[in-house]
Coordinates of C-alpha atoms and ligand atoms in Angstrom, one line a residue:
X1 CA -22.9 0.8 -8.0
X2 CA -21.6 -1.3 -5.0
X3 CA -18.1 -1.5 -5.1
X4 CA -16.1 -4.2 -2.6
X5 CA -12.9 -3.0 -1.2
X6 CA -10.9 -5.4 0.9
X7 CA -8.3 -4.1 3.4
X8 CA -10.5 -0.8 3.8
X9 CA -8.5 -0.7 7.4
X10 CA -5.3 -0.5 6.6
X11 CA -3.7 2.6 5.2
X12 CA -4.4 3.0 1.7
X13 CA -7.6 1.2 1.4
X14 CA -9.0 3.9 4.1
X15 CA -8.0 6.2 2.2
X16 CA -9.7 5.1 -0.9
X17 CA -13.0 4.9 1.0
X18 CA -13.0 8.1 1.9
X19 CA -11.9 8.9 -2.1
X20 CA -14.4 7.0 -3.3
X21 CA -17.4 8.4 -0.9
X22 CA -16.7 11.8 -1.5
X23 CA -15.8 11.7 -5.2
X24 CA -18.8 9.3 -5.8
X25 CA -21.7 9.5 -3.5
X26 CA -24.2 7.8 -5.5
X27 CA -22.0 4.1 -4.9
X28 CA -21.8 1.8 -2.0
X29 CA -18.5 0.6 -0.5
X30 CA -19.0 -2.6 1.2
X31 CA -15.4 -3.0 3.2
X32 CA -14.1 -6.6 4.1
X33 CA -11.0 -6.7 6.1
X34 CA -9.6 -9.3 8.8
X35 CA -8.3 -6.7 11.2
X36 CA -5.3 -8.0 11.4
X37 CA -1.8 -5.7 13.4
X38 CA -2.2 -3.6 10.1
X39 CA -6.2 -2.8 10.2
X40 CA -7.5 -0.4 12.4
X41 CA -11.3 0.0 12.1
X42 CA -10.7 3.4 14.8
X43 CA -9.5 4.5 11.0
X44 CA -12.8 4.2 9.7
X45 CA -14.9 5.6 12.8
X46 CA -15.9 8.8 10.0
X47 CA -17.8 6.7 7.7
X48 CA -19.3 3.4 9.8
X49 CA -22.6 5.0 10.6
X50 CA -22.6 6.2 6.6
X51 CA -25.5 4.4 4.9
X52 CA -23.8 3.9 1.9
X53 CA -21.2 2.1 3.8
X54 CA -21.2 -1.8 5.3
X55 CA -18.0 -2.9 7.2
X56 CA -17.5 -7.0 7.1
X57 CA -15.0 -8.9 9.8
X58 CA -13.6 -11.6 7.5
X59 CA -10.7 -13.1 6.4
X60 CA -10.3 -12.8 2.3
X61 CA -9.3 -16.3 2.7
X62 CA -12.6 -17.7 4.1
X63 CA -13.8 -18.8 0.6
X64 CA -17.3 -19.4 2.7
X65 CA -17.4 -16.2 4.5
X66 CA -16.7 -14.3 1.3
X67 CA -19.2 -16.1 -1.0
X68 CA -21.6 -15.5 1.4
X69 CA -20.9 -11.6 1.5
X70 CA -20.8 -11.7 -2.4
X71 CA -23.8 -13.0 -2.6
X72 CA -25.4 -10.6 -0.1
X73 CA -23.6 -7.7 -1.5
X74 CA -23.9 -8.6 -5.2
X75 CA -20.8 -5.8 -6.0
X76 CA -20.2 -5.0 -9.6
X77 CA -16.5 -3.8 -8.8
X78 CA -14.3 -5.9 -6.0
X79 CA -10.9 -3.9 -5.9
X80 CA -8.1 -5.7 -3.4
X81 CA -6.0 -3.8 -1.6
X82 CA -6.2 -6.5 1.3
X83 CA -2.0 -7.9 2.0
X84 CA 0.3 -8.8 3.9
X85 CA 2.7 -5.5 3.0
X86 CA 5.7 -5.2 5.0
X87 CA 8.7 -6.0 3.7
X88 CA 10.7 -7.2 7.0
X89 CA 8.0 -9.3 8.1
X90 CA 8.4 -11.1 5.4
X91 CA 11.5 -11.7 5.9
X92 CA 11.1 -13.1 9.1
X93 CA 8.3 -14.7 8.4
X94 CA 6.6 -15.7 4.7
X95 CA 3.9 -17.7 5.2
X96 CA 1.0 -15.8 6.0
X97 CA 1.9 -13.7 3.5
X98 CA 1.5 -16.5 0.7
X99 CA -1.7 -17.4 2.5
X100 CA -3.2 -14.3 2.4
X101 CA -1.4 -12.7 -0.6
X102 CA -1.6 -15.3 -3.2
X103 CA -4.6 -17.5 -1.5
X104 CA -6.8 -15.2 -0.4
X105 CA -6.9 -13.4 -3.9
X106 CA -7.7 -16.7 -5.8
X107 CA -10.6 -16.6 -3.4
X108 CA -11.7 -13.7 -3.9
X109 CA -11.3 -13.9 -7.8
X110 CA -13.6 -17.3 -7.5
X111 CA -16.4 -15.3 -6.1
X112 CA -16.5 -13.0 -8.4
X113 CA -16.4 -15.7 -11.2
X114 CA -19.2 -17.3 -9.0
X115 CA -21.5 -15.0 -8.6
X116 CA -20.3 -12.6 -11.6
X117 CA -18.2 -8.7 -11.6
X118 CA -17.6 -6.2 -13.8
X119 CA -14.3 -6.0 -12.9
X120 CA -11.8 -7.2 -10.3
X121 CA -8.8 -4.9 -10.2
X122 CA -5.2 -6.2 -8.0
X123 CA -3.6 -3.1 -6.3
X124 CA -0.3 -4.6 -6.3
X125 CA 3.3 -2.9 -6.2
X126 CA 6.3 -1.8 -8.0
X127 CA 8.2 -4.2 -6.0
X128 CA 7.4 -7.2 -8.4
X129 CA 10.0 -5.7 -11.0
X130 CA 12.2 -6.0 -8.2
X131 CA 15.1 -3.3 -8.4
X132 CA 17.3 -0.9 -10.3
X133 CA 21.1 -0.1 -9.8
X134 CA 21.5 3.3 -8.8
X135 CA 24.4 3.9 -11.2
X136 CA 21.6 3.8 -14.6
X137 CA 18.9 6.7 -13.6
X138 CA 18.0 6.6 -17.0
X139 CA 16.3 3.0 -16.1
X140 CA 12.6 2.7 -14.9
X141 CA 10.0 0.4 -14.8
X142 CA 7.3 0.5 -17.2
X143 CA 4.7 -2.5 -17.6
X144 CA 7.1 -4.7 -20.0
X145 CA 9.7 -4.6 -17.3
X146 CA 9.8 -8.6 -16.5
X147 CA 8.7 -9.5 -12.8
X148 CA 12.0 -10.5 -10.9
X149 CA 11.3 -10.1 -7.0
X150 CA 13.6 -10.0 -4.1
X151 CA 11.9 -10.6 -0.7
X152 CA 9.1 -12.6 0.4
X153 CA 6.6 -10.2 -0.1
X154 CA 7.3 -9.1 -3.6
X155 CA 7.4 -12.7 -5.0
X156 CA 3.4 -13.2 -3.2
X157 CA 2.5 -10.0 -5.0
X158 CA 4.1 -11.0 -8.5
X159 CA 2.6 -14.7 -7.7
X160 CA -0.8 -12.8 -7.4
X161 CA -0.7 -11.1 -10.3
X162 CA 0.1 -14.1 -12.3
X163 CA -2.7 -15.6 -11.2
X164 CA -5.2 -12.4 -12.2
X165 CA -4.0 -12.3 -15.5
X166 CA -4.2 -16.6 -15.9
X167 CA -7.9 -16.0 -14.7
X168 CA -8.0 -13.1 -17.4
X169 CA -6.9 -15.2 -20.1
X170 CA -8.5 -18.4 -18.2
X171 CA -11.7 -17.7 -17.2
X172 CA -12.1 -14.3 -19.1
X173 CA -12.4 -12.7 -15.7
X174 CA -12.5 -8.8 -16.4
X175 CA -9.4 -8.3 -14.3
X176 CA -7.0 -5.2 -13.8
X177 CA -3.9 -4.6 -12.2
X178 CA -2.5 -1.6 -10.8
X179 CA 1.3 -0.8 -9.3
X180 CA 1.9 1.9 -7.5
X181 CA 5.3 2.9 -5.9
X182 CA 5.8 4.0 -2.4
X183 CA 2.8 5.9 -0.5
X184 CA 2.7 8.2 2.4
X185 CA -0.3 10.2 4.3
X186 CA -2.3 9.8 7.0
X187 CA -3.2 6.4 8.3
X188 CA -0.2 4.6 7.9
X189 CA 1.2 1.7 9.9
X190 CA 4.2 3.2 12.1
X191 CA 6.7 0.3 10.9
X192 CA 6.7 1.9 7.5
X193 CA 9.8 4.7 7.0
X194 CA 8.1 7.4 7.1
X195 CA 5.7 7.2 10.2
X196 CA 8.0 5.3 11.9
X197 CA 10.8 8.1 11.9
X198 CA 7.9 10.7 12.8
X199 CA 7.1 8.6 15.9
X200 CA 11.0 8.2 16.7
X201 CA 11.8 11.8 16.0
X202 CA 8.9 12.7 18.5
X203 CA 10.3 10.5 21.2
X204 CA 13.9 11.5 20.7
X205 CA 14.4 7.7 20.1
X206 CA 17.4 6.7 17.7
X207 CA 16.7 6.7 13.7
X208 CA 17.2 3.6 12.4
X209 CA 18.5 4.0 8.6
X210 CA 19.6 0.6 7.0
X211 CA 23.0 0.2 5.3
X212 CA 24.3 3.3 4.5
X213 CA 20.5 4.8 3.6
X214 CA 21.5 5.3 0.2
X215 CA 18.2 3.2 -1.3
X216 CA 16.3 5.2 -3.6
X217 CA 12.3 4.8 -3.3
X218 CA 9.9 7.1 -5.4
X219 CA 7.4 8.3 -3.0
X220 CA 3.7 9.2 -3.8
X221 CA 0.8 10.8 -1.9
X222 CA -1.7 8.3 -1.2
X223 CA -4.5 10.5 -2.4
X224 CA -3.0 10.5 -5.8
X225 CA -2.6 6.7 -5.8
X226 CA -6.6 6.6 -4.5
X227 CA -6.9 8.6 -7.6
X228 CA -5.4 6.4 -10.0
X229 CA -7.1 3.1 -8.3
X230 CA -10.1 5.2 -9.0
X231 CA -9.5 5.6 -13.5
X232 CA -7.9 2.4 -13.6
X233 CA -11.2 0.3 -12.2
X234 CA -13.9 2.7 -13.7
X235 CA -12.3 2.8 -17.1
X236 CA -8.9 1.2 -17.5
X237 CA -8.7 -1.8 -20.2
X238 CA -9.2 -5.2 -18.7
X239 CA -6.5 -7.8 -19.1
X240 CA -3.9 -4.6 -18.5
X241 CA -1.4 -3.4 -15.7
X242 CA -1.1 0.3 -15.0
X243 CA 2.1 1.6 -13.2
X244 CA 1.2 4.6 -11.0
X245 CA 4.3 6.9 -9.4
X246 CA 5.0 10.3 -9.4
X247 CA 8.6 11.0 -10.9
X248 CA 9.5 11.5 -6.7
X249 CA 12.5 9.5 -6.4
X250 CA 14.6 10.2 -2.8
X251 CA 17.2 8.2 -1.0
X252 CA 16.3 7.4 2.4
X253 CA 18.9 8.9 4.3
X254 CA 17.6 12.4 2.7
X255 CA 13.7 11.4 4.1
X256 CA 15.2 11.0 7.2
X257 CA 16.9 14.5 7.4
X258 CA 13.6 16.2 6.3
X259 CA 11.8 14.9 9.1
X260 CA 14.5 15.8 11.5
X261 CA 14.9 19.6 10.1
X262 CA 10.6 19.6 9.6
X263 CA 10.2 18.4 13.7
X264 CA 13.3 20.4 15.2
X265 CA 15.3 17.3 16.0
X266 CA 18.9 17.0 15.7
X267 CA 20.2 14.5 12.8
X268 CA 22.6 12.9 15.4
X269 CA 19.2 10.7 16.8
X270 CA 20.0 8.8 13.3
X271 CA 21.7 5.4 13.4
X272 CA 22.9 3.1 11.0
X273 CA 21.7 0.2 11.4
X274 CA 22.1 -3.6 9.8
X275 CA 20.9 -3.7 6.1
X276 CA 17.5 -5.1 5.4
X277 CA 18.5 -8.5 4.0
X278 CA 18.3 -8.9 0.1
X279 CA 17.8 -5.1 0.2
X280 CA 16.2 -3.6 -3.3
X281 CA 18.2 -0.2 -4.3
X282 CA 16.4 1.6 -6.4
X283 CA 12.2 1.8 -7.6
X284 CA 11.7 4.5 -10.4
X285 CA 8.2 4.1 -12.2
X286 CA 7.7 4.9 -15.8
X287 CA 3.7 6.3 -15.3
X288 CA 3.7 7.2 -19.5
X289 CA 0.8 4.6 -20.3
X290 CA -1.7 5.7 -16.8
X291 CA -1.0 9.7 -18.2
X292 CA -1.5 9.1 -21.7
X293 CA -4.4 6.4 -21.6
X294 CA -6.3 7.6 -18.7
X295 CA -4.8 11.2 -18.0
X296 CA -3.7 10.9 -14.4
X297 CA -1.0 13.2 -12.8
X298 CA 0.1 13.0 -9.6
X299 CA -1.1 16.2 -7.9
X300 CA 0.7 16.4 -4.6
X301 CA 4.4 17.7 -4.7
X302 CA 6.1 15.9 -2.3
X303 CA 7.6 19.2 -0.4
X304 CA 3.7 19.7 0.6
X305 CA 2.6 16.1 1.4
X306 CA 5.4 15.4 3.4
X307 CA 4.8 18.5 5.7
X308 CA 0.7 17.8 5.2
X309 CA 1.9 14.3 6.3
X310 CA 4.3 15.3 9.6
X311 CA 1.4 17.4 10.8
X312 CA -1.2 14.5 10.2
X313 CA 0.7 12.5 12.8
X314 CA 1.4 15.3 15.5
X315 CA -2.4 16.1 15.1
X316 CA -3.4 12.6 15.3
X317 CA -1.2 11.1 18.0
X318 CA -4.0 8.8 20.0
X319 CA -4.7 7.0 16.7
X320 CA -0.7 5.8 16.1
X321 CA 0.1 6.6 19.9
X322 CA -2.4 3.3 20.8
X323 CA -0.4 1.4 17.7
X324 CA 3.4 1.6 19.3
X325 CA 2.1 1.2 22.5
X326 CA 0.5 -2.3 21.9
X327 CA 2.1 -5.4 20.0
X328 CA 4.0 -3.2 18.0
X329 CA 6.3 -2.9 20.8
X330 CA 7.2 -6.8 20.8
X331 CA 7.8 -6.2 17.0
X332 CA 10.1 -3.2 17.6
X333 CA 11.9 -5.0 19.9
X334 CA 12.4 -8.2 17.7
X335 CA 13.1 -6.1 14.6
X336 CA 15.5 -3.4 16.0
X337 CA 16.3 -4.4 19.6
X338 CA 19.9 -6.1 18.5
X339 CA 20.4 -4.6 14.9
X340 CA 23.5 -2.1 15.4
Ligands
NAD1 P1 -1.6 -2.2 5.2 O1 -0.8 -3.2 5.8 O2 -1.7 -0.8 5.9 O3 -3.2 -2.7 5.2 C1 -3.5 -4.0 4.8 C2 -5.0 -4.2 5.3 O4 -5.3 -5.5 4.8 C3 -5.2 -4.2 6.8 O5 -6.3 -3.5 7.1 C4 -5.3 -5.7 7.2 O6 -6.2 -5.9 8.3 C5 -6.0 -6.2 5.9 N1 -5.7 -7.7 5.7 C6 -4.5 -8.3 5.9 N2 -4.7 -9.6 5.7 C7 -6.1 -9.8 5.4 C8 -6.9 -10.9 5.1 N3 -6.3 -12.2 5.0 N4 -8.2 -10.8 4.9 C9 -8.7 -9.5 4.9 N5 -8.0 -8.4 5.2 C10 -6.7 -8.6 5.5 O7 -1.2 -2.1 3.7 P2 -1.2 -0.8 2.7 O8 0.1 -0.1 2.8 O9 -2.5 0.0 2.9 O10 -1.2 -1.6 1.3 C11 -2.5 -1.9 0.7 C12 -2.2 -2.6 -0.6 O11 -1.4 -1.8 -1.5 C13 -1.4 -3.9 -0.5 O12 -1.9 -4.8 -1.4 C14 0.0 -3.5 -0.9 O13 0.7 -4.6 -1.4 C15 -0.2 -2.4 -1.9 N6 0.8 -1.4 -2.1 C16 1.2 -0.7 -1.0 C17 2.2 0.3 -1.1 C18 2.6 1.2 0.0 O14 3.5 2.0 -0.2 N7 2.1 1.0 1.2 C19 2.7 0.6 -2.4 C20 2.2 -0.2 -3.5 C21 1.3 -1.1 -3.3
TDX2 O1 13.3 1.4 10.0 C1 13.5 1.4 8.7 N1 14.7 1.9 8.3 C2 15.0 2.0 6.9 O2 16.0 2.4 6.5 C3 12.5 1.0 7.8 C4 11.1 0.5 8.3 C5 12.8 1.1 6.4 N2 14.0 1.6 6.0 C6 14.2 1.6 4.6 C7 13.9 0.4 3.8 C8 13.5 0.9 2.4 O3 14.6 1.1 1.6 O4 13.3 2.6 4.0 C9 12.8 2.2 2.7 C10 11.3 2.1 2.8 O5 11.0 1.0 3.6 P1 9.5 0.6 3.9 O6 8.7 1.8 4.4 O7 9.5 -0.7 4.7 O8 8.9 0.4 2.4 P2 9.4 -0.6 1.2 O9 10.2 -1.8 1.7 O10 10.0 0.3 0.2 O11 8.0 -1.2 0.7 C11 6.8 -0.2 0.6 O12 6.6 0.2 -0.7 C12 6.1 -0.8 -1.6 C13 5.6 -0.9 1.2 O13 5.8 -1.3 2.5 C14 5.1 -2.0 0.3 O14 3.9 -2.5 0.8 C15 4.9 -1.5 -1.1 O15 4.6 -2.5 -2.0

């Protein structure tokens, strides 16, 4: 089977090739990612050479550059994790991810109405539910929760996966959605918390905590998310979201602790900083229906990803040492330079 994985150089899509070729060597992964900030193909150095693998420069928005790749490639299964996915650049800036968020998935959904699929499943997030008060812990999402999204980026997920269920229901496009809470592992783009307070931590460079850091985010190893991806695609229904989190809900002041005590560094190199604007408070998934349909459990407790995770990044310092010494340093700069 050749399965089509866009964003297969940003964090989590890397990830799932490396999933997907070990779990299941008799497939093919073609990979199609723009290499924007966020894609790295240094991440995928392990498996370029791999025959079963074909790595394609393009935009998921070129509709001509990706029919052409379709019909080259002829994959049965197209699974996008390609996205704009940071939350503060959204806020400062929501275009691109409309372009490439909602756009470049109605592209990709043409093709594979075009030239034909067996499924096209839409990794997309908890954040389209948009956020519970931290007062009701009893609350959590489950798929009936209505979409109601607070930044930029939530609303060009939700919009996306609006549009894969109208081309479901439309088109009878075997489509699939999946959303997942927040991931962490390897590979991951140091303006996300948890790299980004490694990195800081290792420099003895300020914390910076938003608001008061009380926010409550429900963290999952990105292996177990691979996993789920993995069901959901190969046998979950079509027409049919799957939440996928772990029960892991922490605040983020308490994140930032753990990686102080886990590196030796002294919590005063936190700061509170200015609040994200239209900040969510609290995710909490509901993962009943992906345990009971397709029997997935989260496999990684938290205590050991996070440490697995901390000594990731002090092993692989080139790969993220490269990152915040680029453009990211221009981003920092704008994002954090005049925040207190
Ligand atoms: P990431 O930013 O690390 O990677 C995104 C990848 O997509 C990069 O390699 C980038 O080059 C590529 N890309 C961006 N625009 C593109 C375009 N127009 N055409 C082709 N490629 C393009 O993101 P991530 O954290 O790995 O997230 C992957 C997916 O999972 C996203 O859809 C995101 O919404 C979703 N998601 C992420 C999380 C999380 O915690 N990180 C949680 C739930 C869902
Ligand atoms: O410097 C920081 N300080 C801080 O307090 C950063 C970068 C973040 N935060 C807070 C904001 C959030 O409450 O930490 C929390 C996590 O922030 P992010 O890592 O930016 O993640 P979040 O906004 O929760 O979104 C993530 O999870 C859902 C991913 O980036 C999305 O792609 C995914 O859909």
């Amino acid at each position: 089977m050749t399965i089509l994985v866009t964003g297969g150089a940003g964090f989590i899509g890397s990830n799932f090739i490396f999933y997907e070729l070990q779990r299941h060597p008799e497939d093919r992964i073609v990979c199609v990612d723009k290499l924007t900030y966020a894609g790295n193909l240094s991440t995928l150095a392990p498996v370029l050479e791999d025959p079963r693998f074909r790595f394609y420069r393009t935009d998921i928005c070129d509709r001509k550059g990706i029919y052409e790749i379709f019909e080259q490639e002829k994959p049965e299964i197209v699974v996008n994790f390609a996205a704009e996915s940071h939350v503060d650049r959204s806020i400062e800036g929501p275009e691109i991810f409309l372009q490439t968020n909602i756009i470049g998935t109605s592209v990709l959904m043409d093709a594979c109405r075009t030239f034909g699929v067996e499924r096209f499943h839409q990794v997309s997030t908890d954040e389209v539910y948009g956020d519970l008060p931290l007062d009701r812990p009893d609350l959590f999402f489950t798929e009936e929760t209505p979409i109601r999204t607070s930044s930029p980026y939530s609303s060009s997920k939700a919009a996306a996966d609006l549009l894969a269920m109208a081309y479901f229901r439309t088109y009878g496009l075997p489509v699939s959605i999946s959303r997942c809470s927040n991931n962490y592992g390897p590979y991951q783009f140091p303006e996300k918390l948890i790299p980004l307070m490694i990195a800081n931590c290792l420099a003895d460079k300020p914390l910076p905590v938003y608001g008061q850091g009380l926010n409550v985010r429900d963290w999952l190893y990105v292996e177990d998310h691979c996993k789920a991806v993995d069901l959901v695609m190969r046998r979950g229904s079509v027409g049919q979201v799957y939440n996928i989190g772990g029960h892991n809900e922490m605040r983020n002041i308490d994140i930032v602790r753990l990686i102080c005590h886990e590196l030796h560094k002294p919590e005063s190199l936190i700061t509170y900083v200015k609040d994200r604007k239209g900040h969510d408070m609290r995710y909490a998934i509901d993962p009943t229906k992906i345990h009971r349909d397709l029997d997935w459990l989260p496999e990684t407790k938290f205590s050991d990803g996070i440490v697995q995770t901390i000594r990731w990044y002090l092993d692989n310092k080139p790969w993220w040492g490269e990152i915040v010494s680029g453009e990211y340093q221009s981003y920092y700069e704008r994002m954090y330079g005049n925040r207190a």
